[in-house]
mmCIF file of C-alpha atoms in Angstrom:
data_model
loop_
_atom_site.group_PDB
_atom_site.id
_atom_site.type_symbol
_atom_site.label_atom_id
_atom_site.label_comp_id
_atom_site.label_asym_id
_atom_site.label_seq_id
_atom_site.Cartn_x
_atom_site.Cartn_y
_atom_site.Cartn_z
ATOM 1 C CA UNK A 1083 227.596 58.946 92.824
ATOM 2 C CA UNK A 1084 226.832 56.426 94.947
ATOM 3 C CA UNK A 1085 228.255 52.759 94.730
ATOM 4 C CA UNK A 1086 226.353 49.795 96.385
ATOM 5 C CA UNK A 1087 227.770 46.438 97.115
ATOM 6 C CA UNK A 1088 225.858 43.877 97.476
ATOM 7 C CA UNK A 1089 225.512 40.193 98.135
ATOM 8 C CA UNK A 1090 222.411 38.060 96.856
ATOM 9 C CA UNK A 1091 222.351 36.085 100.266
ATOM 10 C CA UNK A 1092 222.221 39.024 102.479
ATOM 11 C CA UNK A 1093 218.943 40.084 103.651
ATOM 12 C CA UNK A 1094 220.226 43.565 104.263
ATOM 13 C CA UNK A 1095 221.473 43.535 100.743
ATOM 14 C CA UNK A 1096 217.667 42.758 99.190
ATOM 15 C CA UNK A 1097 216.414 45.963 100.878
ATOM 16 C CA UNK A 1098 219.204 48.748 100.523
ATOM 17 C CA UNK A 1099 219.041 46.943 96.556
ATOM 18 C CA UNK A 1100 215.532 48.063 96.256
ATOM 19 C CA UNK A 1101 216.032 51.426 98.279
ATOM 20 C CA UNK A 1102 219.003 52.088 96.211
ATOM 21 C CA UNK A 1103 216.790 50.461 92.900
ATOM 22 C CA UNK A 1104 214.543 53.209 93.505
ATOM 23 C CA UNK A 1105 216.901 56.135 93.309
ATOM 24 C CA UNK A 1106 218.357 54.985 90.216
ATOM 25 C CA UNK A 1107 214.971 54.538 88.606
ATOM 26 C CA UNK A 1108 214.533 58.336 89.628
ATOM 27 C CA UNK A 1109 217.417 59.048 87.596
ATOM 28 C CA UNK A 1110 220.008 59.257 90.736
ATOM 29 C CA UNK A 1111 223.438 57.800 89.466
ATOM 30 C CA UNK A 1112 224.420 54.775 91.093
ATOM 31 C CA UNK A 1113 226.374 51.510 90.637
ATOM 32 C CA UNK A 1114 225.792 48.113 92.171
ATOM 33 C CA UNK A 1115 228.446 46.007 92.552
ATOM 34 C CA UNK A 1116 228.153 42.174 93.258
ATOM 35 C CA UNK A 1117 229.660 41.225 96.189
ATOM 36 C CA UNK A 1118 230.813 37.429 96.701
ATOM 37 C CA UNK A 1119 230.266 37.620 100.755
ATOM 38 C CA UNK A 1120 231.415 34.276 102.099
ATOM 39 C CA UNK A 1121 233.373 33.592 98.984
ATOM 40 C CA UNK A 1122 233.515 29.509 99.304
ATOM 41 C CA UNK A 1123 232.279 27.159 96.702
ATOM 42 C CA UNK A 1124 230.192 25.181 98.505
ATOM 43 C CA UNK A 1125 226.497 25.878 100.034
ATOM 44 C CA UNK A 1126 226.540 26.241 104.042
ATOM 45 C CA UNK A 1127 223.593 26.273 106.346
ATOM 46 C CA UNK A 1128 222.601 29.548 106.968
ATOM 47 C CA UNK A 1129 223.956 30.823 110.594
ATOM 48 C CA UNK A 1130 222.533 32.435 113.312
ATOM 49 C CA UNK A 1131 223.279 35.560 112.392
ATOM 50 C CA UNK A 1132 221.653 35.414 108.841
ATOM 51 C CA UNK A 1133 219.046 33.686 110.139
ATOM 52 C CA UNK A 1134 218.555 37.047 113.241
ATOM 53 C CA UNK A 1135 218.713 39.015 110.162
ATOM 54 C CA UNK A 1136 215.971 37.927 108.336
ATOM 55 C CA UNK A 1137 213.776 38.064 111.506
ATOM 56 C CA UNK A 1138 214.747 41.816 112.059
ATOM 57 C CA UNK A 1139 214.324 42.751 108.311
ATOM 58 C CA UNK A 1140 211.381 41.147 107.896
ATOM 59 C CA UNK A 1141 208.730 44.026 108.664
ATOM 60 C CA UNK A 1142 211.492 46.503 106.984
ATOM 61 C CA UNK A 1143 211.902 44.623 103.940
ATOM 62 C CA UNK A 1144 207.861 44.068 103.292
ATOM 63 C CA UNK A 1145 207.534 47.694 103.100
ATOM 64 C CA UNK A 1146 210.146 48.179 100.490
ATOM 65 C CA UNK A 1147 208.445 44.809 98.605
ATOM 66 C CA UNK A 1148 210.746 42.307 99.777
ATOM 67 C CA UNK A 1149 209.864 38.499 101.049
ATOM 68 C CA UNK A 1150 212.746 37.328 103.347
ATOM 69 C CA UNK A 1151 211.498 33.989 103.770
ATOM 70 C CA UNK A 1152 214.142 32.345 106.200
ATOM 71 C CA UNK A 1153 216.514 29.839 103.707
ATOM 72 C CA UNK A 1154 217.371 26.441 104.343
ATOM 73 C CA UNK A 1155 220.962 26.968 102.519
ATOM 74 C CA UNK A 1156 223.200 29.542 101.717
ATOM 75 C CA UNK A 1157 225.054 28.683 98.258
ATOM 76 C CA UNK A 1158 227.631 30.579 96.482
ATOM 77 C CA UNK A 1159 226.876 33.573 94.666
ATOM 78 C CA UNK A 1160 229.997 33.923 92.418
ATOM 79 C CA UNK A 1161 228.364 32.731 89.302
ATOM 80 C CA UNK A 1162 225.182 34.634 89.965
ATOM 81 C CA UNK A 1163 227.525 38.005 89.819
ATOM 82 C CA UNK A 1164 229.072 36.249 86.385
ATOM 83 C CA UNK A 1165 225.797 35.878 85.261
ATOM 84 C CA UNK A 1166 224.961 40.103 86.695
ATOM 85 C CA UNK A 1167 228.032 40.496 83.769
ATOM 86 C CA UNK A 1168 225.940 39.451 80.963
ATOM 87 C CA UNK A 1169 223.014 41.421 82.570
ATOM 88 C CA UNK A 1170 224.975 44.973 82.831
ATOM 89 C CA UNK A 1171 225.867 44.404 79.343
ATOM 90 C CA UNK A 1172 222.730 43.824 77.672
ATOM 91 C CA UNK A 1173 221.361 46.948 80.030
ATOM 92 C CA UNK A 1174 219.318 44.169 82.201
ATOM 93 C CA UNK A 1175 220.986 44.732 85.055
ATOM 94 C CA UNK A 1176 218.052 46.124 87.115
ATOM 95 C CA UNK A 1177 216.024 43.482 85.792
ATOM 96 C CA UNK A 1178 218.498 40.607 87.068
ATOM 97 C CA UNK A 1179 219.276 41.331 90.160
ATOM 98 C CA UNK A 1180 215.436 41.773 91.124
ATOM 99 C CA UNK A 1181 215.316 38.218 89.668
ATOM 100 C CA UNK A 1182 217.749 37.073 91.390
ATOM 101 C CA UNK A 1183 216.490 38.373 94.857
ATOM 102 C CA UNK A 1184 213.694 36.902 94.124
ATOM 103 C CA UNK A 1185 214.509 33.532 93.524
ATOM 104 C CA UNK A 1186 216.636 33.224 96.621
ATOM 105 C CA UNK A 1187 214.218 35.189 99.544
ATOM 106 C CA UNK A 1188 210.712 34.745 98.145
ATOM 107 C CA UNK A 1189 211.207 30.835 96.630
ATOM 108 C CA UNK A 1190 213.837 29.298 97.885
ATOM 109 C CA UNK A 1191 215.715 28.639 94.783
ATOM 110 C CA UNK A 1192 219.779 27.346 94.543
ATOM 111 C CA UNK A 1193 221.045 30.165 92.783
ATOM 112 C CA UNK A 1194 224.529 28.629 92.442
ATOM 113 C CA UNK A 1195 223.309 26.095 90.243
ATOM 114 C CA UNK A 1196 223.421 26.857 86.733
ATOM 115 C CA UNK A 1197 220.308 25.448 85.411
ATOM 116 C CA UNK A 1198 218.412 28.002 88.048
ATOM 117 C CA UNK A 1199 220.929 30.982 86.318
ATOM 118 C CA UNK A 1200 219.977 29.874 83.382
ATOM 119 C CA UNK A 1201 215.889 29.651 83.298
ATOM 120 C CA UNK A 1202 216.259 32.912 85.329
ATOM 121 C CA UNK A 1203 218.340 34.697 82.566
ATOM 122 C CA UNK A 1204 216.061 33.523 80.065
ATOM 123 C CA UNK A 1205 212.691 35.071 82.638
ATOM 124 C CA UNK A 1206 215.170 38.731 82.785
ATOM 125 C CA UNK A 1207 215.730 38.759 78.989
ATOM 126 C CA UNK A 1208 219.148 38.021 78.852
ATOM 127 C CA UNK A 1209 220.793 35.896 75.821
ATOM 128 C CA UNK A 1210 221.114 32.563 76.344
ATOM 129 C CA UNK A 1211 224.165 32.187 74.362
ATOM 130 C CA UNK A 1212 226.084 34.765 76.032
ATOM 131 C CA UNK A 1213 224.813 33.524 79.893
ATOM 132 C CA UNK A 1214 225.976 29.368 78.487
ATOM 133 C CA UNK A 1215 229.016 31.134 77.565
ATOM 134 C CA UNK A 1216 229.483 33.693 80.587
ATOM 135 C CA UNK A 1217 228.726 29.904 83.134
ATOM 136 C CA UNK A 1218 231.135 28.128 81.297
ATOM 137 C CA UNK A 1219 234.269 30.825 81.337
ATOM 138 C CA UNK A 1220 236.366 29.838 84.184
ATOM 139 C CA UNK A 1221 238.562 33.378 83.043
ATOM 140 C CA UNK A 1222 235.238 35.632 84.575
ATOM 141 C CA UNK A 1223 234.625 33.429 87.166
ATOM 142 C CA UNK A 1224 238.004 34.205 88.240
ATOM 143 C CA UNK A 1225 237.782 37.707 87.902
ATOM 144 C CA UNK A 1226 234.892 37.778 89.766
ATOM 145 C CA UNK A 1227 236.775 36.497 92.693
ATOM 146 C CA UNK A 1228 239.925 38.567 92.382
ATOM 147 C CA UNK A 1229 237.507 42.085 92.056
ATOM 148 C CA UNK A 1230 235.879 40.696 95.697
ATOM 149 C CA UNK A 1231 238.989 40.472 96.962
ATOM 150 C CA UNK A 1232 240.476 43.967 95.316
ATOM 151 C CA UNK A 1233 237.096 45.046 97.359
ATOM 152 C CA UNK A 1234 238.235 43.809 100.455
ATOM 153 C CA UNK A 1235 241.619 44.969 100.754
ATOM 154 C CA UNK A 1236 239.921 48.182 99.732
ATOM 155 C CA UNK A 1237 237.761 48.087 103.077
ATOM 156 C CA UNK A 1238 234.740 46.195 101.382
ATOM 157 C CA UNK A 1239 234.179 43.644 105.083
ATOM 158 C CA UNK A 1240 230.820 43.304 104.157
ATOM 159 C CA UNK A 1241 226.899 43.964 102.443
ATOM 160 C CA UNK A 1242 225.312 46.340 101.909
ATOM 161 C CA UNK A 1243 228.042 48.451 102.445
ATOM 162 C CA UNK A 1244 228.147 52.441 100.192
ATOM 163 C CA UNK A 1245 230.584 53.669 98.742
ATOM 164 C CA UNK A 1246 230.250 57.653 98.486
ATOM 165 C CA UNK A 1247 232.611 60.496 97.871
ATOM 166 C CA UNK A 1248 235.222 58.090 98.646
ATOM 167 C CA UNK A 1249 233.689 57.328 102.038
ATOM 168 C CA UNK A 1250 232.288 53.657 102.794
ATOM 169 C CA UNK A 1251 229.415 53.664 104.744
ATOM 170 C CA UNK A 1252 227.019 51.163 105.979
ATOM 171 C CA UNK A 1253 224.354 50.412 102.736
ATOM 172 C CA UNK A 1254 221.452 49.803 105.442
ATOM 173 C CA UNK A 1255 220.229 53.141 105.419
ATOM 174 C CA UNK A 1256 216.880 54.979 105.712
ATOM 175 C CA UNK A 1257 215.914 56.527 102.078
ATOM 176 C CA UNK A 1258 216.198 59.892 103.729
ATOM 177 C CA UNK A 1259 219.728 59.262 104.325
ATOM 178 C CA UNK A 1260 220.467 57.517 100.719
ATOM 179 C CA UNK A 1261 218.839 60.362 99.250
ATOM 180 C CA UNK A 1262 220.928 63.023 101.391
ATOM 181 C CA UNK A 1263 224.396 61.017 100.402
ATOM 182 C CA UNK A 1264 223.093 60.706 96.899
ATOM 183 C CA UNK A 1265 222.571 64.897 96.898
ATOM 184 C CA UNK A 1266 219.187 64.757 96.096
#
């Protein structure tokens, strides 16, 4: 089994998601984990490095069916991954984190604000009830933040990073090599 984590604000996180997205819809078992990167409250400018990112992904990405459109902002992902809670549990997990992806590369959208989560639950068919109640629960938004940091001490520095047979390895990887480490 392979285990991905993943940040929404990483560009090398959109394309090992779909990569990875890919083998799982081919019946490959795998688990993606959220992955608060930065881990502050409060949206940053994106940095150089992000920024270098995007420009090497770019070509990369658009073959897997990404837009990396180069963002303005970085915000917090934490209650995007509360929101990925709600989505794992109604079995829309797939659905939400393309969503999600989407919002932030192709259009630019604040996905720390919880209007944006919100209309974007409602577009991945999630219930709106549970996703009001999931934003509001300061409980699983702490949670969220202590399993990053369980991640972390457990070697977790960054995204994409794999997790398999107990190895981590870097998630960026060539299908070839996701399929090899997935034993396909």
């Amino acid at each position: 089994m392979l285990t991905l984590f993943h940040d929404f604000t990483s560009a090398a996180s959109a394309v090992a998601v779909a990569r990875v997205q890919r083998l799982a819809d081919e019946g490959s078992t795998v688990e993606f984990a959220g992955f608060e990167a930065v881990g502050i409250d409060a949206v940053l400018p994106p940095t150089l490095d992000v920024l270098a990112a995007v420009d090497r992904l770019a070509a990369e990405a658009k073959c897997e069916g990404v837009i990396l459109r180069r963002p303005t902002a970085l915000p917090p992902t934490a209650l995007a991954h509360v929101v990925a809670t709600v989505a794992e549990t109604a079995g829309l997990a797939a659905s939400w984190r393309q969503l999600c992806y989407l919002a932030f590369w192709r259009d630019g959208s604040d996905i720390s604000d919880r209007q944006v989560l919100s209309a974007l639950a409602r577009r991945a068919g999630l219930p709106s009830d549970d996703v009001t109640a999931a934003l509001s629960d300061r409980l699983l938004l702490a949670a969220i933040r202590r399993r990053t940091a369980a991640h972390r001490r457990n070697g977790i520095g960054g995204v994409p990073t794999i997790l398999a047979q107990r190895t981590l390895v870097p998630g960026l990887l060539p299908e070839a090599d996701l399929r090899a480490l997935a034993g396909l």
